[in-house]
Coordinates of C-alpha atoms and ligand atoms in Angstrom, one line a residue:
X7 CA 0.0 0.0 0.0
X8 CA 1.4 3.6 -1.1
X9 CA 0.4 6.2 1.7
X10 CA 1.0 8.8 -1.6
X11 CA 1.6 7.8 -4.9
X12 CA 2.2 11.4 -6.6
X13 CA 5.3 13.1 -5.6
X14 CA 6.1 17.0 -5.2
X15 CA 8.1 19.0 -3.9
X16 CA 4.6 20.5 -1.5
X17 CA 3.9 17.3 0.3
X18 CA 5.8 17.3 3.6
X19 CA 8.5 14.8 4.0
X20 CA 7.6 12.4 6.6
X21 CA 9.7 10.5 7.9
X22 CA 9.6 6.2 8.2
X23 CA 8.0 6.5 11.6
X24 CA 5.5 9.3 10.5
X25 CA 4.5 6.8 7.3
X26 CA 4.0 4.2 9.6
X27 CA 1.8 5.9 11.5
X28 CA -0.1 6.9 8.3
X29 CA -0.2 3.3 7.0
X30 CA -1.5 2.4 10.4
X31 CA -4.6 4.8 10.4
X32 CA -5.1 3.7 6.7
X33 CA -5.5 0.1 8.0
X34 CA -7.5 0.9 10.8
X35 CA -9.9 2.9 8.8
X36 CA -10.5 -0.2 6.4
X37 CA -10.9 -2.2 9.4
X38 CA -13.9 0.1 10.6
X39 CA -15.0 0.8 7.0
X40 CA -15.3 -2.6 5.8
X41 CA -15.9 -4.6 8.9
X42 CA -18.2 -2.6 11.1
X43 CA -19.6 0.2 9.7
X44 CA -21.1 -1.9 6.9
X45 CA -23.1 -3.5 9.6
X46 CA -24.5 -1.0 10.7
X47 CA -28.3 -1.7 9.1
X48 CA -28.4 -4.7 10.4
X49 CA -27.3 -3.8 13.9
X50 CA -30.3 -1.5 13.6
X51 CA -33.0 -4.3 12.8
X52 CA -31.2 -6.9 15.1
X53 CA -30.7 -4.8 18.5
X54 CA -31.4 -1.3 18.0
X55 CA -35.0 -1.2 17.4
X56 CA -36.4 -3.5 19.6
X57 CA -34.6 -2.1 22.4
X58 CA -35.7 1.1 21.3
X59 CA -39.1 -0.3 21.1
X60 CA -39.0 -1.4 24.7
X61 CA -37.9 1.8 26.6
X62 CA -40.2 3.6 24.2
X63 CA -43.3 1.5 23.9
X64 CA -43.1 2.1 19.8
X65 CA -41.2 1.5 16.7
X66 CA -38.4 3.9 16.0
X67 CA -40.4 5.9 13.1
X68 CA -38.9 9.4 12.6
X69 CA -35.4 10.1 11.8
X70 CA -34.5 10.8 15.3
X71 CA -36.3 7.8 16.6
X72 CA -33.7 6.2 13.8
X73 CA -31.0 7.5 15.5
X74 CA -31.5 6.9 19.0
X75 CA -32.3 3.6 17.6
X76 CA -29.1 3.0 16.4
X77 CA -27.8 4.4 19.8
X78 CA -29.0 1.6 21.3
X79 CA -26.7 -0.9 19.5
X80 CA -23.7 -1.5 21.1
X81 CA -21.6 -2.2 18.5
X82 CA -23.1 0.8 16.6
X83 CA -21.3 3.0 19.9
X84 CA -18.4 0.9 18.9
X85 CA -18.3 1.7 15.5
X86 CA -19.0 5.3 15.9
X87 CA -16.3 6.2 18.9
X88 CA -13.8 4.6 16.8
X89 CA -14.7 6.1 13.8
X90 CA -14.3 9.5 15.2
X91 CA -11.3 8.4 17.0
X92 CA -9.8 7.5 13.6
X93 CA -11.0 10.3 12.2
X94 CA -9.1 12.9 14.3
X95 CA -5.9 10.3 13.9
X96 CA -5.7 11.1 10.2
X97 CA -5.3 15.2 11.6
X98 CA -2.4 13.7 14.1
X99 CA -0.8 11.8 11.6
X100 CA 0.0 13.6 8.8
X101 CA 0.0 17.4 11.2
X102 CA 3.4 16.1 12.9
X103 CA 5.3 15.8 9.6
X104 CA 3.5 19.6 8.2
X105 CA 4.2 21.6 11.0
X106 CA 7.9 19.6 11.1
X107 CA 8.4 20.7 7.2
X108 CA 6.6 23.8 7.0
X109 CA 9.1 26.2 6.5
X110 CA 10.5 24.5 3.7
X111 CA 7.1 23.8 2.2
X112 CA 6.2 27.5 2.5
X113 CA 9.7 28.5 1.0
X114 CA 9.1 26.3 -2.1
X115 CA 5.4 27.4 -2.8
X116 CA 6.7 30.9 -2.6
X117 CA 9.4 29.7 -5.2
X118 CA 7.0 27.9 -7.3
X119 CA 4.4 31.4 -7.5
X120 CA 7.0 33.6 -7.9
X121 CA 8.9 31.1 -11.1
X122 CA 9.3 33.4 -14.3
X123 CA 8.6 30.1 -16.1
X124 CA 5.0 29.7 -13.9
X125 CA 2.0 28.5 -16.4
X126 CA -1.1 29.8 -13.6
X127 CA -1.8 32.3 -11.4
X128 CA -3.3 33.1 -7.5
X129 CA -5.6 35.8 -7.0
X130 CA -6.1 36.0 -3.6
X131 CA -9.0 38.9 -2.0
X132 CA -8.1 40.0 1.4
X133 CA -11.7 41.5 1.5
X134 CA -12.9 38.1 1.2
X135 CA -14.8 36.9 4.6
X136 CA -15.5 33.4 4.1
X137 CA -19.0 32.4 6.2
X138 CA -18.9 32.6 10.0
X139 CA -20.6 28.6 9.9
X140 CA -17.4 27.5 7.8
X141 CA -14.6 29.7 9.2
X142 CA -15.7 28.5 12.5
X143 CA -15.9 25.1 11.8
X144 CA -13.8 22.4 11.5
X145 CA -15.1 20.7 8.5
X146 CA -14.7 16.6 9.0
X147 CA -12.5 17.5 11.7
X148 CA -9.5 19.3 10.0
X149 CA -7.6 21.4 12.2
X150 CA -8.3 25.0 11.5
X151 CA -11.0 24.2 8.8
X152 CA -10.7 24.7 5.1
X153 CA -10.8 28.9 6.2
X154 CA -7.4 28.4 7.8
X155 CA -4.6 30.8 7.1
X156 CA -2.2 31.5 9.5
X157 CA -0.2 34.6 7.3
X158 CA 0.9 35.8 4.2
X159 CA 2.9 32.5 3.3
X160 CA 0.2 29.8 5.4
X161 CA 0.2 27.0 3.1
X162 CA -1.4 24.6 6.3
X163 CA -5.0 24.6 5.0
X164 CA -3.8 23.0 1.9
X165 CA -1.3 20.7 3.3
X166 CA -3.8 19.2 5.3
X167 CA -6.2 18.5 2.9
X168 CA -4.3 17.1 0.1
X169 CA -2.0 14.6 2.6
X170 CA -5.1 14.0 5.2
X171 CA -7.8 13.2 2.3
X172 CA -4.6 10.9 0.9
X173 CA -5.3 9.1 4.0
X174 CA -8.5 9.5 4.6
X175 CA -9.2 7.5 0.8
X176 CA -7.3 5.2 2.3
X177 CA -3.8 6.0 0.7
X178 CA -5.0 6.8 -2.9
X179 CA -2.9 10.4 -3.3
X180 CA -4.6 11.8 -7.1
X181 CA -1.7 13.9 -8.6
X182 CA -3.1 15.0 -11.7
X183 CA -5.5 11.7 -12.5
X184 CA -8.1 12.9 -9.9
X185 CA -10.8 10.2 -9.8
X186 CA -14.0 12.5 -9.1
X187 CA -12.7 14.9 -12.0
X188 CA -12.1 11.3 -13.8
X189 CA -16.1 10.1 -13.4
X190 CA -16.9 13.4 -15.6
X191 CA -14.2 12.9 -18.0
X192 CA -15.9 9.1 -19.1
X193 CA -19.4 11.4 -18.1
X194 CA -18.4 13.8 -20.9
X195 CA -17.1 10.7 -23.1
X196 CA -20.3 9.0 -22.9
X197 CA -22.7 11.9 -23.4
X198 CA -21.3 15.1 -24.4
X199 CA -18.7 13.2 -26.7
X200 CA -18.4 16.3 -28.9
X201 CA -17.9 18.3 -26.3
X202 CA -14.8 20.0 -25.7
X203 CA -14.4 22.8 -23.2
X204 CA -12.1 26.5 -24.2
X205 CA -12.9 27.7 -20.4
X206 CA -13.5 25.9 -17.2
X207 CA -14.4 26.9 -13.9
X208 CA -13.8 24.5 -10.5
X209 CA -15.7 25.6 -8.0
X210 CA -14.8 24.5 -4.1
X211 CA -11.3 23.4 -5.7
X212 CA -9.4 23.3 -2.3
X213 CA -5.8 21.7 -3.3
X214 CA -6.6 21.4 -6.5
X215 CA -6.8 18.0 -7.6
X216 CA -9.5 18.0 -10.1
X217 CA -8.3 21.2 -11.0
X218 CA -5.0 20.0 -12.2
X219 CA -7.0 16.7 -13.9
X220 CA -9.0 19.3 -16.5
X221 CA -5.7 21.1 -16.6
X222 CA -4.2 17.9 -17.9
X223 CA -7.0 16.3 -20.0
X224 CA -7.7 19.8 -21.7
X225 CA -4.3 21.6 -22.2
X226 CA -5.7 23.9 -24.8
X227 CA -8.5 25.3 -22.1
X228 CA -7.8 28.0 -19.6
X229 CA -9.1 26.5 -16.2
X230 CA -10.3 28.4 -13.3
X231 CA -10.6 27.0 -9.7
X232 CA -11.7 29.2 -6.3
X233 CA -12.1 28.6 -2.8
X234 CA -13.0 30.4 0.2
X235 CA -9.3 30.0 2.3
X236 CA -6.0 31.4 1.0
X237 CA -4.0 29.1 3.0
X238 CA -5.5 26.7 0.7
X239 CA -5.2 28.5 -2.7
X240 CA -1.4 29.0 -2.1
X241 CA -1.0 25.3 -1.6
X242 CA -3.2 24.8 -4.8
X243 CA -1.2 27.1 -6.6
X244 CA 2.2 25.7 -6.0
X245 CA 1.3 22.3 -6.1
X246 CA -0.5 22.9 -9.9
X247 CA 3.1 24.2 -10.7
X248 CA 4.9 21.7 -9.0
X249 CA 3.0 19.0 -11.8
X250 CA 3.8 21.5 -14.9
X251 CA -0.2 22.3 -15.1
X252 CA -1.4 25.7 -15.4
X253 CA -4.2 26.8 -13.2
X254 CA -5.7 30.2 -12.3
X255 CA -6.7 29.9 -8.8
X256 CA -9.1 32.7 -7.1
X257 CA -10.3 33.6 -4.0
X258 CA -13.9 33.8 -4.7
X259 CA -17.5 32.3 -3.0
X260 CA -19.2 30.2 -5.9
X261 CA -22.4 32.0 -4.6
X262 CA -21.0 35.0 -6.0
X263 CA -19.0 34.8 -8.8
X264 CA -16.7 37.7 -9.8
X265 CA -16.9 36.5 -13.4
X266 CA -19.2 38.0 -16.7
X267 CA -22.1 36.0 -18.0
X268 CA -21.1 33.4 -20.0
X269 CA -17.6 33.5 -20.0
X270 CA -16.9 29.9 -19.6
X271 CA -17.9 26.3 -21.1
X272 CA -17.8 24.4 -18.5
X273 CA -18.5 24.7 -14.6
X274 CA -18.1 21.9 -12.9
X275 CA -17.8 21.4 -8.7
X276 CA -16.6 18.4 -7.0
X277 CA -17.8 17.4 -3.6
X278 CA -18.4 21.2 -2.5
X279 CA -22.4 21.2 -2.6
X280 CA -22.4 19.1 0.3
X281 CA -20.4 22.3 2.3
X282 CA -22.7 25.0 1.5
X283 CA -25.7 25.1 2.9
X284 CA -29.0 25.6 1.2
X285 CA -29.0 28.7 0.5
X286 CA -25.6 29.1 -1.0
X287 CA -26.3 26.2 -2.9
X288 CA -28.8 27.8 -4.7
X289 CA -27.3 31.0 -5.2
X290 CA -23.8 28.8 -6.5
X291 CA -26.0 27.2 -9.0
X292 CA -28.2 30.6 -10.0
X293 CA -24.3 31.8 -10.4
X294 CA -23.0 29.0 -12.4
X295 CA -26.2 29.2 -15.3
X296 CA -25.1 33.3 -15.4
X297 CA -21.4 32.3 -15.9
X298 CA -21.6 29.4 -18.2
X299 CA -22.1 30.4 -22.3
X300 CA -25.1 29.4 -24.0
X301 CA -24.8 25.5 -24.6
X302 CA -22.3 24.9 -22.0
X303 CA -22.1 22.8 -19.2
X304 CA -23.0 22.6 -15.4
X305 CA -21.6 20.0 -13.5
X306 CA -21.9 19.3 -9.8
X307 CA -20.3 16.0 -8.8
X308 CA -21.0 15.3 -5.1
X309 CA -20.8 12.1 -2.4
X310 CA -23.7 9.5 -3.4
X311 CA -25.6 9.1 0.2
X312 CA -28.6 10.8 -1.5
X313 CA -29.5 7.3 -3.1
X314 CA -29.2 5.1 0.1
X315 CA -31.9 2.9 -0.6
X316 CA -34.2 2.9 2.8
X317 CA -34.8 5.8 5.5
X318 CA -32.3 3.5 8.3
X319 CA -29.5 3.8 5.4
X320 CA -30.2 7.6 5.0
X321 CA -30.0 8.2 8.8
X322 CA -27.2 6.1 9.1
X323 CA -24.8 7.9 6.5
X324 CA -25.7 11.6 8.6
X325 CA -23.5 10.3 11.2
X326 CA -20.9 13.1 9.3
X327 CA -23.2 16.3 10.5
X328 CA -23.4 14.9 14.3
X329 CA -19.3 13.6 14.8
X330 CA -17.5 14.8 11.8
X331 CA -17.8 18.8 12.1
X332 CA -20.0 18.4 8.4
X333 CA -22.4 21.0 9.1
X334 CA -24.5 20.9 6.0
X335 CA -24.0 16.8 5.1
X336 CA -27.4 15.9 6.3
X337 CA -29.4 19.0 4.4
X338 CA -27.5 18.4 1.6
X339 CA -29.0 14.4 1.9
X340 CA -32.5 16.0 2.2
X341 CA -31.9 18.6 -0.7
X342 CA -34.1 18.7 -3.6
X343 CA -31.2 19.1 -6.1
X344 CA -33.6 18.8 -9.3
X345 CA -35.9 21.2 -7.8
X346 CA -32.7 23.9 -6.8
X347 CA -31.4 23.7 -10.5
X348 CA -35.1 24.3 -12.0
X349 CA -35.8 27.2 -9.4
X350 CA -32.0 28.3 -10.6
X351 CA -33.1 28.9 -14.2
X352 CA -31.8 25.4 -15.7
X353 CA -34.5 24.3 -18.2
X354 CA -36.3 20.8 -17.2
X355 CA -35.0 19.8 -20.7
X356 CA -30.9 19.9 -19.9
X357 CA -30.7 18.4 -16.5
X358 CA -29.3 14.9 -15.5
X359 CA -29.3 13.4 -12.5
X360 CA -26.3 10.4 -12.6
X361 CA -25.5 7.6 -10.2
X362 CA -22.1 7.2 -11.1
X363 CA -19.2 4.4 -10.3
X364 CA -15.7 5.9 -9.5
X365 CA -12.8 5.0 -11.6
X366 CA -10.5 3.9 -9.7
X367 CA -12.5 2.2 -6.3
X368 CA -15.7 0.8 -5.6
X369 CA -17.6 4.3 -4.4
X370 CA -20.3 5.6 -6.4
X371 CA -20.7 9.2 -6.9
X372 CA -23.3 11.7 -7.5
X373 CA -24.0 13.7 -10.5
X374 CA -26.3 16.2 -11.5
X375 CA -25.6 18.6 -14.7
X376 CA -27.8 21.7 -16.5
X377 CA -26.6 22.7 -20.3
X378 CA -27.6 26.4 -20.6
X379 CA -30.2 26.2 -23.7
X380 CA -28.3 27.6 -26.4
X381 CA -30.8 30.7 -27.0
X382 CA -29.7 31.8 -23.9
X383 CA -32.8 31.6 -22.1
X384 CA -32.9 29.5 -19.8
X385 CA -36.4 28.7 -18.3
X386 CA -37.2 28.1 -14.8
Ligands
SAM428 C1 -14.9 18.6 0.3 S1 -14.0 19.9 -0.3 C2 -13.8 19.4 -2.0 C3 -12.6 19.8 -2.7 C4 -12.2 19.4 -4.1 N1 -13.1 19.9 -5.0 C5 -12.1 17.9 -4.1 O1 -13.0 17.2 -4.6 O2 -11.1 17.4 -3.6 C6 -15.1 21.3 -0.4 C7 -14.4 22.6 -0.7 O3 -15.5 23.6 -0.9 C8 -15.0 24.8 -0.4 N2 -16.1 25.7 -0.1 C9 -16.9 25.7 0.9 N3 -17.8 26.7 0.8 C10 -17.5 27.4 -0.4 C11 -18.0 28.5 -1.0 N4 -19.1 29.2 -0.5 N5 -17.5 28.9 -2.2 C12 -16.4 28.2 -2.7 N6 -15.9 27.1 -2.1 C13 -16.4 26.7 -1.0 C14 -14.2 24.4 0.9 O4 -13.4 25.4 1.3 C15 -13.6 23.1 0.4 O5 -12.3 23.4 0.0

């Protein structure tokens, strides 16, 4: 097993103990992934509601009954101490070897922005006030949250994302061949096959994986990508250059785009609609019809819990909004995503909702895409 298969000079170097430690979390997270969390349901059915049933005198019914059904199983309380244990082990295991090898990191980002031979760019808005609810939160448990920046050369906010998520997905590091950007590629294959994109926009890019995969798979394109912290834009940044891709990076809100109306072909959003909240969902995807070009693209690729087949399943998989500092993972479960994009302005007639496979593992993903009608008006 590779902890990180994508070398650059941005990733801290850990040392053989710190890797260990890393391979050790990756293991244990298999453990509880494949073992007991997948048992879960049936814990609910088998123990959880009829003891619920018996202090309650009823059948656990609503969500919350669910919940404090599944409360009741004791190796659901197992699963779920562990799982946040683990959790906030990913944070301990790869924070020792950042903070260890931050000066250099910071000196080589700086290096890599300021190359005369750089391909992107960073526009970073000190006016920019990312929400109080994510600022202040520390989004599935990241230390300092994705709103982190700790001064003018804080590259932390990245670093932790792109070598804690190489743990978290359980030691798959993406380089350039992200595997969510990789589901639209064969998406655009399949249906758009004449499609080919001049100007894309990633919005909710963080480090800039998918990012860098559209950099890659469309050379001849100009690709945008924004997020809310600068600590993690300067790690984008440098990390795009560190893999020869070029990527303009912005500190922007996808809820309000400093970009004109249709100035770009594609607009596509990995895993971010599940951080936003409802109402900057909306306004992110109102945003996204006014910046895409007559005939282009929307795409907002996004975790798949919003097809879990029965209500236990669905109350099951919110276990991120109660013990993983995911604030908006259970109204994002209980979203009307068709019914957003329509009230957005998408016509009925170019949205797509997709249950996808991953490329590269056995997830499934989420999909849902809008083409802006190519008269320009879009009907609600
Ligand atoms: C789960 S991460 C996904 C990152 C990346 N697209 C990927 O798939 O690896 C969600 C990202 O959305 C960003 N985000 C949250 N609210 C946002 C907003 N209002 N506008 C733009 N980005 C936002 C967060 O800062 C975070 O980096």
């Amino acid at each position: 097993m590779r902890v990180r298969d994508v070398q650059h000079p941005m990733l801290p170097q850990a040392t053989e103990e710190e890797l260990s430690r890393q391979r050790a979390v990756v293991s244990l997270r298999k453990l509880l992934n494949a073992r007991v969390r997948s048992q879960n349901v049936r814990r609910f059915h088998e123990e959880g509601a009829a003891a619920f049933a018996e202090r309650n005198s009823r059948q656990p019914q609503s969500p919350d009954d669910i919940q404090a059904a599944l409360f009741e199983s004791m190796g659901y309380r197992m699963w779920s101490a562990a799982n946040r244990s683990a959790q906030e082990m990913i944070w301990m295991s790869v924070g020792e070897p950042i903070f260890r090898d931050r000066d250099r990191m910071q000196a080589a980002a700086r290096a890599l922005a300021e190359a005369p031979d750089r391909k992107g760019s960073l526009h970073l808005d000190p006016d920019y006030d990312p929400s109080p609810e994510i600022a202040g939160t520390d989004v599935h448990l990241q230390p300092g949250g994705y709103g982190r920046d700790d001064g003018p050369d804080d590259i932390v906010a990245g670093a932790f994302y792109e070598t804690g998520g190489n743990v978290f997905s359980f030691g798959q590091g993406a380089g350039k061949g992200d595997s969510k950007a990789g589901v639209i590629f064969r998406l655009l294959d399949e249906e758009f096959p004449d499609f080919v994109p001049g100007r894309i926009l990633d919005l909710g890019c963080s480090a800039g994986a998918a990012s860098c995969a559209y950099a890659d798979r469309y050379p001849e394109a100009e690709v945008h990508a924004l997020d809310i912290g600068a600590g993690m834009l300067r790690y984008a940044h440098a990390r795009a250059e560190a893999l020869g891709v070029a990527v303009h990076f912005h500190q922007m809100d996808a809820a309000d785009l400093r970009f004109p109306e249709a100035s770009f072909d594609l607009i596509v959003s990995h895993n971010m609609l599940h951080e936003i909240g409802a109402e900057k969902r909306r306004r992110a995807m109102a945003e996204a019809l006014r910046v895409v070009r007559p005939g282009g693209l929307v795409i907002f690729q996004d975790v798949d819990t919003r097809f879990a087949p029965t209500e236990v399943h669905r109350v099951e998989k919110n276990w991120d909004t109660a013990f993983n500092g995911e604030i908006f993972w259970q109204v994002y479960n209980e979203a009307d995503l068709v019914a957003d994009m329509r009230a957005a302005g998408f016509a009925e007639t170019g949205l797509r909702e997709h249950n996808v496979s991953a490329v590269s593992n056995i997830n499934r993903w989420y999909v849902i895409s809008g083409r802006k009608p190519v008269d320009g008006t879009p009907t609600a």
